[in-house]
Coordinates of N, CA and C and ligand atoms in Angstrom, one line a residue:
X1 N 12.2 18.6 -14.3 CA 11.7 17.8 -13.2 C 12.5 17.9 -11.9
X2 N 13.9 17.9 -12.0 CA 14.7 18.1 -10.4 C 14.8 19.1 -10.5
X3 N 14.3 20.1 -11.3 CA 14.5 22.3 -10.7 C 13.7 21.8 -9.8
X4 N 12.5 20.9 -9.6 CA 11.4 21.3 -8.7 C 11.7 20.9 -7.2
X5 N 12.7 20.5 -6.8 CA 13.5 19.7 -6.0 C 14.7 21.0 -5.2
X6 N 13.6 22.2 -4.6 CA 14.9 23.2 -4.2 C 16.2 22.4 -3.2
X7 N 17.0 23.5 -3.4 CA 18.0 23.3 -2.4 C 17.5 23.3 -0.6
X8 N 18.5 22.3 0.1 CA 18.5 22.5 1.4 C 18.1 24.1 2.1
X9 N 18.9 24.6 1.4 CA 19.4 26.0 1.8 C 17.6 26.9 2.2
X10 N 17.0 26.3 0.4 CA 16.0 27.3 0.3 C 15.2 26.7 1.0
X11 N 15.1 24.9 1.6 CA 13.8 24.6 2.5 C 13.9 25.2 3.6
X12 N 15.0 25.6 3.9 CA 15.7 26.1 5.3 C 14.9 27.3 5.4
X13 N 15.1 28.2 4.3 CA 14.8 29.7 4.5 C 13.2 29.8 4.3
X14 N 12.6 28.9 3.8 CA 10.9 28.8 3.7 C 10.6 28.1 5.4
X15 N 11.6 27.5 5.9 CA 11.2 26.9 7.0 C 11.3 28.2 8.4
X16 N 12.5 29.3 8.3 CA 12.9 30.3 9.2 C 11.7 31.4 8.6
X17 N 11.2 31.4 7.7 CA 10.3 32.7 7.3 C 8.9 32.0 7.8
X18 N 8.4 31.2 7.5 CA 7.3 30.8 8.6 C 7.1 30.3 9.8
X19 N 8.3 30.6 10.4 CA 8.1 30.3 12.1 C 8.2 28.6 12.1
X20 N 8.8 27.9 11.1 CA 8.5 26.4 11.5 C 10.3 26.5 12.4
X21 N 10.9 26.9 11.9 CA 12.5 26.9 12.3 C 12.9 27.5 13.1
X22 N 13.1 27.5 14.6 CA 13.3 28.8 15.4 C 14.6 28.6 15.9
X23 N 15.2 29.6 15.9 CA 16.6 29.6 17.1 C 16.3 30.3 18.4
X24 N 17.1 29.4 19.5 CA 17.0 30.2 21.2 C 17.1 28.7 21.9
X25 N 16.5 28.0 23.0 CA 16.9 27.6 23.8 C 16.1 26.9 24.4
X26 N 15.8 25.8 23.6 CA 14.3 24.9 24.1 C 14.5 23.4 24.7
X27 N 13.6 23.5 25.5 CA 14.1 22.3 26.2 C 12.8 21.2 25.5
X28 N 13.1 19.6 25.1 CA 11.8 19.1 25.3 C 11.8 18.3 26.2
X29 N 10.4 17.2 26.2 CA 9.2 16.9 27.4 C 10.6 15.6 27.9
X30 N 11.3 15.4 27.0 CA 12.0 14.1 27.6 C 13.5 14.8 28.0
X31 N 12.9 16.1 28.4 CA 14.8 16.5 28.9 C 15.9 17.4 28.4
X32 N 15.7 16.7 27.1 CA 17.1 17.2 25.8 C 16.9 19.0 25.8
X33 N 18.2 19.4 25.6 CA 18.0 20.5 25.4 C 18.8 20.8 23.8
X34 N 18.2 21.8 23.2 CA 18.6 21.9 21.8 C 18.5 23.4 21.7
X35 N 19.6 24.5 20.8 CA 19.2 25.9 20.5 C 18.4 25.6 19.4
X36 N 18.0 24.9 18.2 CA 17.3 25.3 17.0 C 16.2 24.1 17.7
X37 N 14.5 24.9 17.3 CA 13.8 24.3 17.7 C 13.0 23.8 16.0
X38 N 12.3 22.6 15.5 CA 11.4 23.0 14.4 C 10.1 22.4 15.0
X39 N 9.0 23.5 14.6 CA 7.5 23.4 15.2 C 7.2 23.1 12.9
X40 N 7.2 22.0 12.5 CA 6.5 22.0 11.0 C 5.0 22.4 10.7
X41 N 4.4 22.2 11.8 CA 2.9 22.8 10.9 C 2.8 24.1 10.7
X42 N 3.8 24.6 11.2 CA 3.9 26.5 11.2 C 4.6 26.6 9.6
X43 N 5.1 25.7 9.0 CA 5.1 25.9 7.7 C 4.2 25.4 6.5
X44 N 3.3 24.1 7.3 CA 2.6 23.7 7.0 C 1.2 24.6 6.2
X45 N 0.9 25.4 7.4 CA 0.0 26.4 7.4 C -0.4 27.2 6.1
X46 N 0.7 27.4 5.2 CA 0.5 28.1 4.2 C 0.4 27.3 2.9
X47 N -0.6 27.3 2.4 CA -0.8 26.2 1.4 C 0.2 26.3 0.3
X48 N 0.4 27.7 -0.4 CA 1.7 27.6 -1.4 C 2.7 27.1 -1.1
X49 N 3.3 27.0 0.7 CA 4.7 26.5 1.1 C 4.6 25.1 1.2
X50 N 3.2 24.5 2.0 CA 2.8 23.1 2.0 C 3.0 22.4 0.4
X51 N 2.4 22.8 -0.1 CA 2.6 22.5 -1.8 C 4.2 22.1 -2.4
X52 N 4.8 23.4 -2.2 CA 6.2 23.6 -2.7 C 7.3 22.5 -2.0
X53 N 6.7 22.4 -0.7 CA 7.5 21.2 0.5 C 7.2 19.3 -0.4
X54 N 5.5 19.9 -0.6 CA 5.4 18.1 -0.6 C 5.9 17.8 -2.2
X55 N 5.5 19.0 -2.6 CA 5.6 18.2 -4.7 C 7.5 18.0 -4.4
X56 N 8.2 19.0 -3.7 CA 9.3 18.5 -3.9 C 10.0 17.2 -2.9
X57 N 9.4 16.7 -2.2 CA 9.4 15.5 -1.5 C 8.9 13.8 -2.6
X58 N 7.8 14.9 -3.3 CA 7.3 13.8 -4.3 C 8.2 13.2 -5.3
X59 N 8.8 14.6 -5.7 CA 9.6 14.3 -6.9 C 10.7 13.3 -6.5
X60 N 11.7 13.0 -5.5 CA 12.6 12.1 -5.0 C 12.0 10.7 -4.7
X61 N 10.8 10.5 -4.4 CA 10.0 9.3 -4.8 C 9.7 8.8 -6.1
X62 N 9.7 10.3 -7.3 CA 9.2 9.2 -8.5 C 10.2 9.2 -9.3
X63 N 11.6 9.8 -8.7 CA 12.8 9.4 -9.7 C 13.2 8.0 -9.0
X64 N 12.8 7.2 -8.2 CA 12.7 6.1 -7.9 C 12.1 5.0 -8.7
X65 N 12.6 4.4 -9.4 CA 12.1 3.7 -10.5 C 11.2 2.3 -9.5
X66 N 11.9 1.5 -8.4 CA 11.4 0.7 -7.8 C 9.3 1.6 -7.6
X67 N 9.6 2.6 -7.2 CA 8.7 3.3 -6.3 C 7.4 3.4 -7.8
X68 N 8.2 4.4 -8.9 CA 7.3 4.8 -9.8 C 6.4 3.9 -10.6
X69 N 7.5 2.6 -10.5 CA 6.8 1.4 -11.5 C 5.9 1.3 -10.4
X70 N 5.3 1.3 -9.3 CA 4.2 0.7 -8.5 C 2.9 1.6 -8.8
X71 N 3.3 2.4 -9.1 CA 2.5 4.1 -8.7 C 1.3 3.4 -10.1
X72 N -0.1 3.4 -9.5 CA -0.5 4.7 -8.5 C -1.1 3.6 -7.1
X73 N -1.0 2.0 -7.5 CA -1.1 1.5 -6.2 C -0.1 1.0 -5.2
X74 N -0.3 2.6 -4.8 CA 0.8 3.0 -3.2 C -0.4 3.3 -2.4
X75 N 0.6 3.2 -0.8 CA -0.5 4.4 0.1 C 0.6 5.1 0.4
X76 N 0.0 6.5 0.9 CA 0.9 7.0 1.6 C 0.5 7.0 2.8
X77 N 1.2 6.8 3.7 CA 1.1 6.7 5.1 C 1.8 7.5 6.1
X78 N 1.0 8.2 7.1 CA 1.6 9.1 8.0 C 1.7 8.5 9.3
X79 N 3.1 8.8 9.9 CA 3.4 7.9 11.4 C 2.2 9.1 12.6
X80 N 1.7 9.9 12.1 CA 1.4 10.9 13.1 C 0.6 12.3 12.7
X81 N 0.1 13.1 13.0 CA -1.0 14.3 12.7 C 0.0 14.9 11.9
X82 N 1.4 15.3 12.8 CA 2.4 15.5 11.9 C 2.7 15.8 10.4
X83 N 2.5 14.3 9.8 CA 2.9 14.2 9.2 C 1.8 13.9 7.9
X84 N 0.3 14.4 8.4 CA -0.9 14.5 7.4 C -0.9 15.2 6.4
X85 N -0.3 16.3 6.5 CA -0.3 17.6 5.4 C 0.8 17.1 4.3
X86 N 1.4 16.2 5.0 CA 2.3 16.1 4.0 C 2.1 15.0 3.1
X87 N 1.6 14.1 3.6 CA 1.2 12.7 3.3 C -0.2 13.2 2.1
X88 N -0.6 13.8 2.4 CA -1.9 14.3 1.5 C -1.3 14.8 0.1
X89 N -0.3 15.7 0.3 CA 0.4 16.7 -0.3 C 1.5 16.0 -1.3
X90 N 2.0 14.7 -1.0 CA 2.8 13.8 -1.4 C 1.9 12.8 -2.3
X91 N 0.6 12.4 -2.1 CA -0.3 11.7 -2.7 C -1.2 12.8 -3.5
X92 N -1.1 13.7 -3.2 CA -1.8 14.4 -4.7 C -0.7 14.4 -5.5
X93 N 0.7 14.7 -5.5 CA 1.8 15.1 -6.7 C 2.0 13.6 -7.2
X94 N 1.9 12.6 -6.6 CA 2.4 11.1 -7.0 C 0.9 10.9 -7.8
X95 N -0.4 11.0 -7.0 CA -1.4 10.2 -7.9 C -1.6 8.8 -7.1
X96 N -1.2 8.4 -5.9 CA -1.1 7.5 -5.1 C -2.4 7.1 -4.9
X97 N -2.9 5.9 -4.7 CA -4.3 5.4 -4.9 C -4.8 5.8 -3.2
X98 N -4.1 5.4 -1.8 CA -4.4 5.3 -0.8 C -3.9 5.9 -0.1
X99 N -4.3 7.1 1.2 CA -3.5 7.1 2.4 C -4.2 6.9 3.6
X100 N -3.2 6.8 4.0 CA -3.6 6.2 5.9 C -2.6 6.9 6.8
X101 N -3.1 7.8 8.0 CA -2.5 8.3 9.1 C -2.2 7.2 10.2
X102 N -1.4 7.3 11.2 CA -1.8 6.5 12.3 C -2.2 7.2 13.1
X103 N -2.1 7.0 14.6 CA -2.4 7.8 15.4 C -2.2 7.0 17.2
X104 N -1.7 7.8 18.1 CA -1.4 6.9 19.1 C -2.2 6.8 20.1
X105 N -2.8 5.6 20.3 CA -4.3 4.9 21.5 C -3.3 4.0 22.5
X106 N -3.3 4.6 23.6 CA -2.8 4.2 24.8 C -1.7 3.8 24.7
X107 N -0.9 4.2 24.0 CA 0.6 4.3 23.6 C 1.2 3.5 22.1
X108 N 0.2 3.3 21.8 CA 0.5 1.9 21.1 C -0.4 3.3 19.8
X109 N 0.8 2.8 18.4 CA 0.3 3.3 17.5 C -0.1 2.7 16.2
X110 N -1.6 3.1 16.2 CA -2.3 2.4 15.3 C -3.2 3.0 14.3
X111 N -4.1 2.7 13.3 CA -4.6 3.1 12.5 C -5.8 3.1 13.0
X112 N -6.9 3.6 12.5 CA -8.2 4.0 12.8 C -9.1 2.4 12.3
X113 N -10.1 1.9 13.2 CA -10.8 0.5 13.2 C -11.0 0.4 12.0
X114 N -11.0 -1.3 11.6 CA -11.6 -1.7 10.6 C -10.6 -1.7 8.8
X115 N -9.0 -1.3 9.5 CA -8.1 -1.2 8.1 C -7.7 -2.8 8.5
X116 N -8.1 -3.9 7.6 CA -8.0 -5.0 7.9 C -6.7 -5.2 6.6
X117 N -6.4 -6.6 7.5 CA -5.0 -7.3 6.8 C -5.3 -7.6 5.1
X118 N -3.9 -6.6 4.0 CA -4.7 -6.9 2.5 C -4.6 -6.1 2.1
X119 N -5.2 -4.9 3.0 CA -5.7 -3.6 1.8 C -5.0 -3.0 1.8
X120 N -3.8 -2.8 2.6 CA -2.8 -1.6 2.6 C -1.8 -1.6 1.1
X121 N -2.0 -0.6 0.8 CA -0.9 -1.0 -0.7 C 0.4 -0.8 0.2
X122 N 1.7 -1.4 -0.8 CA 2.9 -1.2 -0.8 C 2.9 0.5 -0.6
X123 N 3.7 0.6 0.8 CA 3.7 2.1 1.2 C 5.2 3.1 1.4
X124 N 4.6 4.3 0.8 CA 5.5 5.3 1.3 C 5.3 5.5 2.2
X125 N 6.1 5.9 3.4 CA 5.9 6.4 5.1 C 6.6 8.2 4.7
X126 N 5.9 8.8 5.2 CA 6.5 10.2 5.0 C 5.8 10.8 6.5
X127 N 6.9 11.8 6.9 CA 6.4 12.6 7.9 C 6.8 14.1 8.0
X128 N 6.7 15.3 8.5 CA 6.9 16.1 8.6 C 8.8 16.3 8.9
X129 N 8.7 15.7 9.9 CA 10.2 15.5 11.0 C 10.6 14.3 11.6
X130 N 12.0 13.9 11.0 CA 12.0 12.8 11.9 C 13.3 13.2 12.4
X131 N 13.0 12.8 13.9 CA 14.3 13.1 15.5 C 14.5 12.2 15.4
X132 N 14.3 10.8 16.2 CA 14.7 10.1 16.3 C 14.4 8.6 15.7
X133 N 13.7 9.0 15.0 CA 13.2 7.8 13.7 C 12.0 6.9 14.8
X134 N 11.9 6.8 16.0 CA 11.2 5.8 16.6 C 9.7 5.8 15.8
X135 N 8.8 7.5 15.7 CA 7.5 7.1 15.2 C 7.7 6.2 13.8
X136 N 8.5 6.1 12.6 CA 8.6 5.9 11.6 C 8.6 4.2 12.1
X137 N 9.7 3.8 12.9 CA 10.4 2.4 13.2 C 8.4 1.6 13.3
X138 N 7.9 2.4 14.4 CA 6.7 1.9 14.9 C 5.6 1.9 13.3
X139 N 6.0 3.0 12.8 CA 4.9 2.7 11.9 C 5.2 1.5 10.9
X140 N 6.6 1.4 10.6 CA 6.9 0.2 9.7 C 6.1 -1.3 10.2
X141 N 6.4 -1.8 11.6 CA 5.7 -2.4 12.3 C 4.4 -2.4 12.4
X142 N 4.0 -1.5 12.3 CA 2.1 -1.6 12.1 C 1.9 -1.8 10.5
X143 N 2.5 -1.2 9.1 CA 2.2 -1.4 8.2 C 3.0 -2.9 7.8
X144 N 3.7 -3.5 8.3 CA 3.9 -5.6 7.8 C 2.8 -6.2 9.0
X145 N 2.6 -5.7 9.6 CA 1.8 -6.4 10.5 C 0.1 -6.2 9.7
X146 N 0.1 -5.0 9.0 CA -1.3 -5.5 8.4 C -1.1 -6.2 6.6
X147 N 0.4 -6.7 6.9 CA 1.0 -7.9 5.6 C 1.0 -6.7 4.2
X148 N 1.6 -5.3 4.1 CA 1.8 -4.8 3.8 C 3.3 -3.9 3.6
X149 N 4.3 -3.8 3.0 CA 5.6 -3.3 2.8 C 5.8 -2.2 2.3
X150 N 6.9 -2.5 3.1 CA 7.3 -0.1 3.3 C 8.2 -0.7 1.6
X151 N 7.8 1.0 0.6 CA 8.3 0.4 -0.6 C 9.6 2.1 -0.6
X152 N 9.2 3.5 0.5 CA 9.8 4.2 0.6 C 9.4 5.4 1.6
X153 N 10.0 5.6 2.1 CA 10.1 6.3 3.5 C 10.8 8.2 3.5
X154 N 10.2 8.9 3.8 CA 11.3 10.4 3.5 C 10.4 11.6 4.6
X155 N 10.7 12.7 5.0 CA 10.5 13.6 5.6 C 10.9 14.8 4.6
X156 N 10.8 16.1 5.6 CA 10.7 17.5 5.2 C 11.9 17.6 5.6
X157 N 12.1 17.1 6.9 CA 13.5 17.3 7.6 C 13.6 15.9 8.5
X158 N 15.1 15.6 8.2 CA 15.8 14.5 9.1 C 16.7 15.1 9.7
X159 N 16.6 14.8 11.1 CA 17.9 14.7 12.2 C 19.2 13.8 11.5
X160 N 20.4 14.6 11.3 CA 21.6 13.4 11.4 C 21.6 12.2 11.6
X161 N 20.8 12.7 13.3 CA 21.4 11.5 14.3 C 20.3 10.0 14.3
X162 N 19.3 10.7 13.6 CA 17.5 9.8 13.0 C 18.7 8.6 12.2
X163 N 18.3 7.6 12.3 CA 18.5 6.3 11.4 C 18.6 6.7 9.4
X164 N 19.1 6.0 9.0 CA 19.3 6.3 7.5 C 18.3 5.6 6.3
X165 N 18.3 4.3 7.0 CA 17.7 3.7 6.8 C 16.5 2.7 7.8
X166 N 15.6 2.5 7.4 CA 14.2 2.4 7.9 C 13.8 1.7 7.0
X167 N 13.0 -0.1 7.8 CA 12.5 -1.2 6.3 C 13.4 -1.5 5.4
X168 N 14.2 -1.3 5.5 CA 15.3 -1.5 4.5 C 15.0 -0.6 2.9
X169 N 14.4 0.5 3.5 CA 14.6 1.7 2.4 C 15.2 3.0 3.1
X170 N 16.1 3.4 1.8 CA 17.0 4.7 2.6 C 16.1 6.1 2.9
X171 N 15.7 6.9 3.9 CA 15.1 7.8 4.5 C 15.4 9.1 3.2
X172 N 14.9 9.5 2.8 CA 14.5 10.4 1.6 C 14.2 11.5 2.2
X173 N 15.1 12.8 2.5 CA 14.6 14.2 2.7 C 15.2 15.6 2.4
X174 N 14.4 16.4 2.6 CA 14.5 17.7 1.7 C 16.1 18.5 2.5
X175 N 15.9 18.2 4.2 CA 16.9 18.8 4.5 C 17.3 17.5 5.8
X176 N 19.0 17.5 5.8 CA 19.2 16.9 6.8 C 20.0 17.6 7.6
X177 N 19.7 17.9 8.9 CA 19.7 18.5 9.9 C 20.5 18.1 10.9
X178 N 21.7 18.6 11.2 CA 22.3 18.4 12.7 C 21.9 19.6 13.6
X179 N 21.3 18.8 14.7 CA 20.2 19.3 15.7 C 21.4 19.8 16.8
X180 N 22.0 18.9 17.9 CA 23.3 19.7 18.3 C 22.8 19.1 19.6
X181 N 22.0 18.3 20.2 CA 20.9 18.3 20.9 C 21.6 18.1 22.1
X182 N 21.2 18.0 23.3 CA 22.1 17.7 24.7 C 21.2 16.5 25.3
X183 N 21.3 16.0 26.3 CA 20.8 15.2 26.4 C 19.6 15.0 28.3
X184 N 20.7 16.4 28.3 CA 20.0 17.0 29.9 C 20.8 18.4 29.7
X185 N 20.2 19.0 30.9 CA 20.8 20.5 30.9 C 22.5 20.8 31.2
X186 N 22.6 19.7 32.0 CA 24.0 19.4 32.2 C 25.3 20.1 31.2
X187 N 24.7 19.2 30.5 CA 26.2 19.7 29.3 C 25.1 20.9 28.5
X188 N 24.5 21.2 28.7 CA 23.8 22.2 27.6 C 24.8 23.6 27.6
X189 N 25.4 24.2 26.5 CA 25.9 25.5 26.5 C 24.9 26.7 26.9
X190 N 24.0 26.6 26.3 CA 23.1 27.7 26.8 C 22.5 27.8 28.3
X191 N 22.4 26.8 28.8 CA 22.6 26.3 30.0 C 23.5 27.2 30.8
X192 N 25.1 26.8 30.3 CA 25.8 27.7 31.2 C 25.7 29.0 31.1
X193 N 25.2 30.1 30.0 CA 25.4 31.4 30.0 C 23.9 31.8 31.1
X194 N 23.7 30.5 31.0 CA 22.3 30.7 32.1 C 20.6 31.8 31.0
X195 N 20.9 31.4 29.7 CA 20.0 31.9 29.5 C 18.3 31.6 29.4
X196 N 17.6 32.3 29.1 CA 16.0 31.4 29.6 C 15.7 30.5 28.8
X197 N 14.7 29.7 28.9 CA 14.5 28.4 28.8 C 12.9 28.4 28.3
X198 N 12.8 28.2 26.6 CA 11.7 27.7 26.8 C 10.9 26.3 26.2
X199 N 10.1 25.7 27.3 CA 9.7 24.5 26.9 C 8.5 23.8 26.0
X200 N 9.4 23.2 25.3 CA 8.8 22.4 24.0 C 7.5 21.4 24.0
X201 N 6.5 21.2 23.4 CA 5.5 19.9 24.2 C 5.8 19.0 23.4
X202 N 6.3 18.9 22.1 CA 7.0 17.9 21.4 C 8.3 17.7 21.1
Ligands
ZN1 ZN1 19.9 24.2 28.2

């Protein structure tokens, strides 16, 4: 059951062979500049690697005894489009009764009409990537607000610098990641060697 659970190393190397992992010199929409970029649905893309990502994201959820004794009424829940493939992919290997995406309407992130206060089971939050933990922070907030509880939270990849904890469950992921990030071009090193620059939409 944990062989199915690769190493960091090997999510890394499934993540640089499908284009989700890139190195060079990207800037994103709010500034930051960072040499390693990750675009996840580029690994997404391939259903054997999509597969191999979420059963082994699954399996750290069901050596969870709090988590497994609930199973199979969970939802799994995605903060974002992001993080749908995975959330699908994590609820087929669990056997999870429910999932629910959110999605963001005039900045404010929310679920699609008519998911009324009740039905949400006790949820796993999973996403593709989490930077800076904010989508996850917001989704926790929308899932007690429809009187529902985060029972366990995890990604493909976590930033270092992402929060550890989230709902008061610890962040569960395949790789954790120091990003290196800058925060303007200022201090950026690649910056000074003046090399090109390309820009990120996420
Ligand atoms: Zn730079």
């Amino acid at each position: 059951m944990v062989d199915l659970i690769p190493s960091s190393d090997t999510v890394m190397q499934m993540l640089k062979r499908t284009g989700a992992f890139r190195e060079g010199h990207f800037v994103y929409p709010n500034g930051a500049h960072s040499p390693p970029y990750f675009q996840m649905p580029l690994a997404f893309r391939y259903y054997a690697t999509a597969r191999v990502l979420a059963v082994a994201l699954s399996r750290k959820f069901r050596l969870d005894r709090d988590i497994s004794s609930q199973l199979p009424k969970i939802s799994i829940i995605s903060p974002s489009s992001g993080g749908i493939p995975v959330a699908f992919g994590v609820r087929d290997a669990l056997s999870a009764e429910q999932i629910y995406w959110a999605e963001q309407e005039n900045g404010k992130r929310m679920f699609r009409q008519y998911v009324n206060k009740g039905e949400v089971n006790p949820c796993i939050i999973v996403d593709d990537i989490i930077r800076s933990g904010q989508a996850i922070e917001e989704t926790v907030a929308l899932v007690e607000s429809l009187g529902s509880k985060v029972v366990g939270c995890g990604a493909i990849v976590r930033f270092s610098s992402a929060p550890e904890i989230v709902g008061g469950v610890a962040i569960k992921s395949l790789v954790t990641f120091d990003a290196h990030m800058y925060d303007s071009g200022d201090a950026c090193a690649d910056c000074k060697k003046n090399g090109p620059v390309e820009n990120v939409r996420f």
